CSV table of C-alpha atoms in Angstrom, one decimal:
chain,number,residue,atom,x,y,z
C,4,UNK,CA,-36.6,69.1,190.0
C,5,UNK,CA,-35.7,66.8,187.3
C,6,UNK,CA,-33.5,68.8,184.6
C,7,UNK,CA,-33.8,68.5,180.5
C,8,UNK,CA,-30.6,67.5,178.9
C,9,UNK,CA,-31.1,68.9,175.8
C,10,UNK,CA,-28.5,71.6,175.5
C,11,UNK,CA,-30.8,74.1,173.3
C,12,UNK,CA,-33.5,73.7,176.1
C,13,UNK,CA,-34.7,77.3,177.0
C,14,UNK,CA,-35.7,76.6,180.1
C,15,UNK,CA,-34.6,72.9,181.8
C,16,UNK,CA,-36.3,72.9,184.9
C,17,UNK,CA,-39.1,70.6,185.4
C,18,UNK,CA,-41.2,69.1,188.3
C,19,UNK,CA,-40.3,65.6,189.0
C,20,UNK,CA,-43.8,64.0,188.2
C,21,UNK,CA,-43.2,64.9,184.5
C,22,UNK,CA,-42.1,62.6,181.6
C,23,UNK,CA,-41.5,65.3,178.8
C,24,UNK,CA,-39.6,68.6,179.5
C,25,UNK,CA,-42.7,71.6,179.2
C,26,UNK,CA,-40.0,73.6,177.4
C,27,UNK,CA,-39.2,71.6,174.4
C,28,UNK,CA,-40.6,68.1,175.0
C,29,UNK,CA,-38.0,66.1,175.5
C,30,UNK,CA,-38.2,62.8,177.5
C,31,UNK,CA,-36.6,63.3,180.8
C,32,UNK,CA,-36.2,59.7,182.0
C,33,UNK,CA,-32.9,58.6,180.5
C,34,UNK,CA,-33.2,54.7,179.5
C,35,UNK,CA,-36.9,55.1,180.8
C,36,UNK,CA,-35.6,54.8,183.9
C,37,UNK,CA,-32.9,57.7,185.2
C,38,UNK,CA,-33.9,61.1,185.6
C,39,UNK,CA,-31.4,63.9,185.6
C,40,UNK,CA,-30.9,65.6,189.1
C,41,UNK,CA,-28.3,68.6,188.9
C,42,UNK,CA,-25.4,69.4,187.0
C,43,UNK,CA,-22.5,68.7,188.9
C,44,UNK,CA,-19.9,71.0,187.1
C,45,UNK,CA,-19.4,72.1,183.1
C,46,UNK,CA,-16.8,72.3,180.3
C,47,UNK,CA,-16.2,73.1,176.7
C,48,UNK,CA,-16.3,69.5,175.7
C,49,UNK,CA,-18.5,67.9,178.5
C,50,UNK,CA,-21.2,68.3,181.3
C,51,UNK,CA,-21.4,66.0,183.9
C,52,UNK,CA,-24.7,65.5,186.1
C,53,UNK,CA,-26.1,64.0,188.7
């Protein structure tokens, strides 16, 4: 599963084969190469992701 990094995306979960988020249309590959798989934690200032 790939996660959309758009903080306002209503449904950030997407299939691994997609290049763009099905909910908001944001690009799912960072730097055209890296895919966010899961959020590791969260706080007021940051959302670490893997």
